[in-house]
PDB file of C-alpha atoms in Angstrom:
ATOM      1  CA  MET A  21       8.657  56.920  11.060  1.00 59.00           C
ATOM      2  CA  LYS A  22       7.701  58.568   7.778  1.00 65.00           C
ATOM      3  CA  PRO A  23       5.887  56.467   5.166  1.00 62.00           C
ATOM      4  CA  SER A  24       8.585  57.178   2.586  1.00 63.00           C
ATOM      5  CA  THR A  25      11.277  55.838   4.937  1.00 66.00           C
ATOM      6  CA  LEU A  26       9.253  52.700   5.576  1.00 57.00           C
ATOM      7  CA  LEU A  27       8.820  52.206   1.851  1.00 57.00           C
ATOM      8  CA  CYS A  28      12.576  52.597   1.300  1.00 60.00           C
ATOM      9  CA  LEU A  29      13.219  49.895   3.912  1.00 59.00           C
ATOM     10  CA  LEU A  30      10.638  47.417   2.610  1.00 57.00           C
ATOM     11  CA  LEU A  31      11.313  47.750  -1.111  1.00 58.00           C
ATOM     12  CA  PRO A  32      14.791  46.131  -1.002  1.00 64.00           C
ATOM     13  CA  LEU A  33      13.368  43.241   1.018  1.00 55.00           C
ATOM     14  CA  LEU A  34      10.728  42.641  -1.629  1.00 55.00           C
ATOM     15  CA  LEU A  35      13.285  42.751  -4.425  1.00 56.00           C
ATOM     16  CA  LEU A  36      15.854  40.560  -2.661  1.00 54.00           C
ATOM     17  CA  SER A  37      13.316  37.901  -1.789  1.00 52.00           C
ATOM     18  CA  GLY A  38      12.217  37.738  -5.412  1.00 51.00           C
ATOM     19  CA  CYS A  39      15.704  37.440  -6.891  1.00 52.00           C
ATOM     20  CA  ALA A  40      16.354  33.868  -5.794  1.00 51.00           C
ATOM     21  CA  ALA A  41      15.881  31.231  -8.516  1.00 51.00           C
ATOM     22  CA  GLY A  42      13.744  33.351 -10.825  1.00 53.00           C
ATOM     23  CA  GLY A  43      11.389  34.315  -8.021  1.00 55.00           C
ATOM     24  CA  LEU A  44      11.096  37.893  -9.224  1.00 52.00           C
ATOM     25  CA  SER A  45       9.703  36.811 -12.579  1.00 50.00           C
ATOM     26  CA  ARG A  46       7.202  34.597 -10.746  1.00 54.00           C
ATOM     27  CA  ALA A  47       6.320  37.362  -8.273  1.00 55.00           C
ATOM     28  CA  PHE A  48       5.503  39.776 -11.109  1.00 53.00           C
ATOM     29  CA  PRO A  49       4.443  37.490 -13.941  1.00 59.00           C
ATOM     30  CA  GLY A  50       3.763  38.733 -17.439  1.00 70.00           C
ATOM     31  CA  GLN A  51       1.491  36.980 -19.832  1.00 83.00           C
ATOM     32  CA  SER A  52       1.780  33.233 -19.864  1.00 89.00           C
ATOM     33  CA  LEU A  53       0.112  30.335 -21.622  1.00 91.00           C
ATOM     34  CA  THR A  54      -0.547  26.871 -20.190  1.00 93.00           C
ATOM     35  CA  LEU A  55       0.054  24.063 -22.649  1.00 94.00           C
ATOM     36  CA  SER A  56       0.060  20.298 -22.619  1.00 93.00           C
ATOM     37  CA  TYR A  57       3.259  18.284 -22.917  1.00 93.00           C
ATOM     38  CA  ASP A  58       1.751  16.716 -26.056  1.00 93.00           C
ATOM     39  CA  ASP A  59       1.529  20.133 -27.738  1.00 95.00           C
ATOM     40  CA  PHE A  60       5.302  19.946 -28.270  1.00 95.00           C
ATOM     41  CA  GLY A  61       5.131  16.622 -30.107  1.00 93.00           C
ATOM     42  CA  PRO A  62       5.783  13.040 -29.047  1.00 93.00           C
ATOM     43  CA  GLU A  63       7.900  12.435 -25.968  1.00 92.00           C
ATOM     44  CA  ARG A  64      10.916  11.210 -27.929  1.00 93.00           C
ATOM     45  CA  SER A  65      11.333  14.644 -29.542  1.00 93.00           C
ATOM     46  CA  ALA A  66       9.810  16.902 -26.853  1.00 94.00           C
ATOM     47  CA  SER A  67      11.972  15.439 -24.092  1.00 92.00           C
ATOM     48  CA  ARG A  68      15.049  17.175 -25.563  1.00 92.00           C
ATOM     49  CA  PHE A  69      13.359  20.510 -24.820  1.00 93.00           C
ATOM     50  CA  LEU A  70      11.083  19.736 -21.855  1.00 91.00           C
ATOM     51  CA  GLY A  71      12.849  16.889 -20.115  1.00 88.00           C
ATOM     52  CA  PRO A  72      11.256  13.523 -19.337  1.00 89.00           C
ATOM     53  CA  ARG A  73       7.500  13.370 -19.071  1.00 88.00           C
ATOM     54  CA  GLY A  74       5.870  12.889 -15.677  1.00 83.00           C
ATOM     55  CA  ALA A  75       2.437  11.515 -14.828  1.00 80.00           C
ATOM     56  CA  HIS A  76       0.662  14.899 -14.993  1.00 84.00           C
ATOM     57  CA  THR A  77       3.062  17.166 -16.840  1.00 87.00           C
ATOM     58  CA  PHE A  78       1.948  20.518 -18.144  1.00 89.00           C
ATOM     59  CA  VAL A  79       3.955  23.361 -19.591  1.00 91.00           C
ATOM     60  CA  ILE A  80       3.742  27.087 -18.866  1.00 91.00           C
ATOM     61  CA  ALA A  81       5.212  29.301 -21.567  1.00 91.00           C
ATOM     62  CA  HIS A  82       6.233  32.696 -20.175  1.00 89.00           C
ATOM     63  CA  TYR A  83       8.836  35.411 -20.694  1.00 83.00           C
ATOM     64  CA  GLY A  84      11.246  34.312 -17.976  1.00 78.00           C
ATOM     65  CA  PHE A  85      13.906  31.644 -17.777  1.00 77.00           C
ATOM     66  CA  SER A  86      13.225  28.037 -18.689  1.00 75.00           C
ATOM     67  CA  ASP A  87      12.899  25.698 -15.708  1.00 76.00           C
ATOM     68  CA  ILE A  88      12.332  22.090 -16.693  1.00 71.00           C
ATOM     69  CA  THR A  89      13.040  20.531 -13.302  1.00 70.00           C
ATOM     70  CA  PRO A  90      10.090  18.339 -12.233  1.00 64.00           C
ATOM     71  CA  SER A  91       8.318  19.949  -9.319  1.00 64.00           C
ATOM     72  CA  GLY A  92       6.234  17.631  -7.133  1.00 65.00           C
ATOM     73  CA  PRO A  93       3.071  15.739  -8.047  1.00 67.00           C
ATOM     74  CA  GLU A  94       1.925  18.547 -10.339  1.00 73.00           C
ATOM     75  CA  ASP A  95       4.793  18.392 -12.774  1.00 84.00           C
ATOM     76  CA  VAL A  96       5.101  21.933 -14.146  1.00 87.00           C
ATOM     77  CA  ARG A  97       7.692  22.951 -16.729  1.00 89.00           C
ATOM     78  CA  TYR A  98       8.346  26.654 -17.313  1.00 89.00           C
ATOM     79  CA  VAL A  99       9.655  27.451 -20.792  1.00 91.00           C
ATOM     80  CA  ASN A 100      10.587  30.699 -22.480  1.00 91.00           C
ATOM     81  CA  VAL A 101       8.198  31.772 -25.256  1.00 92.00           C
ATOM     82  CA  LEU A 102      10.903  32.611 -27.810  1.00 90.00           C
ATOM     83  CA  GLN A 103      12.794  29.377 -27.140  1.00 92.00           C
ATOM     84  CA  SER A 104       9.527  27.458 -27.542  1.00 94.00           C
ATOM     85  CA  LEU A 105       8.845  29.100 -30.895  1.00 94.00           C
ATOM     86  CA  ASN A 106      12.359  28.281 -32.097  1.00 93.00           C
ATOM     87  CA  PHE A 107      12.016  24.665 -30.931  1.00 95.00           C
ATOM     88  CA  LEU A 108       8.681  24.232 -32.732  1.00 96.00           C
ATOM     89  CA  ARG A 109      10.085  25.718 -35.955  1.00 94.00           C
ATOM     90  CA  ALA A 110      13.038  23.341 -35.843  1.00 94.00           C
ATOM     91  CA  GLU A 111      10.765  20.349 -35.191  1.00 95.00           C
ATOM     92  CA  VAL A 112       8.486  21.164 -38.116  1.00 95.00           C
ATOM     93  CA  ARG A 113      11.459  21.645 -40.433  1.00 94.00           C
ATOM     94  CA  ALA A 114      12.992  18.325 -39.326  1.00 94.00           C
ATOM     95  CA  LEU A 115       9.838  16.309 -40.083  1.00 93.00           C
ATOM     96  CA  PRO A 116       9.966  14.438 -43.391  1.00 93.00           C
ATOM     97  CA  PRO A 117       7.180  15.639 -45.727  1.00 90.00           C
ATOM     98  CA  THR A 118       5.061  12.490 -45.631  1.00 93.00           C
ATOM     99  CA  ALA A 119       1.327  12.032 -45.133  1.00 94.00           C
ATOM    100  CA  ALA A 120       1.970  10.123 -41.892  1.00 94.00           C
ATOM    101  CA  ASN A 121       3.635  13.196 -40.352  1.00 94.00           C
ATOM    102  CA  GLU A 122       0.888  15.654 -41.342  1.00 95.00           C
ATOM    103  CA  PRO A 123      -1.183  15.355 -38.087  1.00 95.00           C
ATOM    104  CA  LEU A 124       1.943  15.992 -36.007  1.00 95.00           C
ATOM    105  CA  ARG A 125       2.933  18.900 -38.242  1.00 95.00           C
ATOM    106  CA  GLN A 126      -0.546  20.445 -37.809  1.00 95.00           C
ATOM    107  CA  ARG A 127      -0.402  20.026 -34.014  1.00 95.00           C
ATOM    108  CA  LEU A 128       3.018  21.716 -33.832  1.00 95.00           C
ATOM    109  CA  ARG A 129       1.798  24.538 -36.084  1.00 95.00           C
ATOM    110  CA  ALA A 130      -1.279  25.026 -33.875  1.00 95.00           C
ATOM    111  CA  THR A 131       0.950  25.296 -30.785  1.00 95.00           C
ATOM    112  CA  TYR A 132       3.159  27.791 -32.611  1.00 94.00           C
ATOM    113  CA  ALA A 133       0.068  29.836 -33.547  1.00 94.00           C
ATOM    114  CA  ARG A 134      -1.015  29.926 -29.887  1.00 95.00           C
ATOM    115  CA  LEU A 135       2.428  31.097 -28.696  1.00 94.00           C
ATOM    116  CA  TYR A 136       3.112  33.650 -31.419  1.00 93.00           C
ATOM    117  CA  PRO A 137       0.767  36.434 -30.137  1.00 92.00           C
ATOM    118  CA  LEU A 138       2.610  36.469 -26.792  1.00 90.00           C
ATOM    119  CA  GLN A 139       5.966  37.083 -28.472  1.00 89.00           C
ATOM    120  CA  LEU A 140       4.499  39.604 -30.912  1.00 88.00           C
ATOM    121  CA  ARG A 141       2.969  41.583 -28.040  1.00 88.00           C
ATOM    122  CA  ARG A 142       6.279  41.652 -26.177  1.00 84.00           C
ATOM    123  CA  TYR A 143       8.128  42.738 -29.321  1.00 82.00           C
ATOM    124  CA  ASN A 144       5.643  45.545 -30.024  1.00 81.00           C
ATOM    125  CA  LEU A 145       5.750  46.767 -26.419  1.00 78.00           C
ATOM    126  CA  ALA A 146       9.538  46.956 -26.585  1.00 74.00           C
ATOM    127  CA  LEU A 147       9.326  49.041 -29.757  1.00 73.00           C
ATOM    128  CA  ILE A 148       6.687  51.365 -28.312  1.00 73.00           C
ATOM    129  CA  SER A 149       8.703  52.038 -25.175  1.00 65.00           C
ATOM    130  CA  ALA A 150      11.516  53.506 -27.273  1.00 57.00           C
ATOM    131  CA  SER A 151       9.839  56.917 -27.144  1.00 60.00           C
ATOM    132  CA  THR A 152       9.780  56.900 -23.330  1.00 59.00           C
ATOM    133  CA  GLN A 153      13.354  55.638 -22.913  1.00 58.00           C
ATOM    134  CA  PRO A 154      15.432  56.853 -25.845  1.00 57.00           C
ATOM    135  CA  PHE A 155      18.920  55.460 -26.282  1.00 57.00           C
ATOM    136  CA  GLY A 156      20.617  58.307 -28.121  1.00 48.00           C
ATOM    137  CA  GLY A 157      18.630  57.832 -31.299  1.00 47.00           C
ATOM    138  CA  MET A 158      19.552  54.128 -31.575  1.00 58.00           C
ATOM    139  CA  ASN A 159      16.935  52.095 -33.358  1.00 63.00           C
ATOM    140  CA  ARG A 160      15.384  49.751 -30.800  1.00 63.00           C
ATOM    141  CA  ARG A 161      14.727  47.164 -33.493  1.00 63.00           C
ATOM    142  CA  LEU A 162      18.481  46.603 -33.808  1.00 66.00           C
ATOM    143  CA  MET A 163      18.734  45.648 -30.134  1.00 67.00           C
ATOM    144  CA  LEU A 164      15.856  43.159 -30.048  1.00 69.00           C
ATOM    145  CA  PRO A 165      16.136  39.511 -31.044  1.00 70.00           C
ATOM    146  CA  ALA A 166      14.671  38.782 -34.436  1.00 72.00           C
ATOM    147  CA  LEU A 167      10.936  38.199 -34.405  1.00 76.00           C
ATOM    148  CA  PRO A 168      10.117  34.736 -35.752  1.00 79.00           C
ATOM    149  CA  PRO A 169       7.809  34.476 -38.763  1.00 82.00           C
ATOM    150  CA  PRO A 170       4.062  34.451 -37.960  1.00 80.00           C
ATOM    151  CA  GLU A 171       3.570  30.910 -39.189  1.00 80.00           C
ATOM    152  CA  ILE A 172       5.633  27.838 -39.977  1.00 78.00           C
TER     153      ILE A 172
END
């Protein structure tokens, strides 16, 4: 059997096994960032985005789909980077401007600042790839979701 034939037979198996429940994005992960549940604010507000807190909950922000289903003793929540940035912006805007809320506001801004470079890198890579995969002169920037502001 030729090596190219073997490769053609094995490649679909690799792709099909990775397609179930976001397995392909976990098989070929991009950049990700591990965060604490507390980085998204107190549980009463973060639970709307992350679900209820477990004993040892940590959050992985990545480019794939959000998966907030508790998973065993190590409670891992997978969240999308852009959705996380939008959630943090909304939380900061919803906080009343009082001195008591300033520590929470700073913590949410620090989390936003840690996540922003991941989204900026993905945005820039999508713009750069326009020269290798042209779409009939269409501006790639029109097809991408809006890039959030660098700070909140």
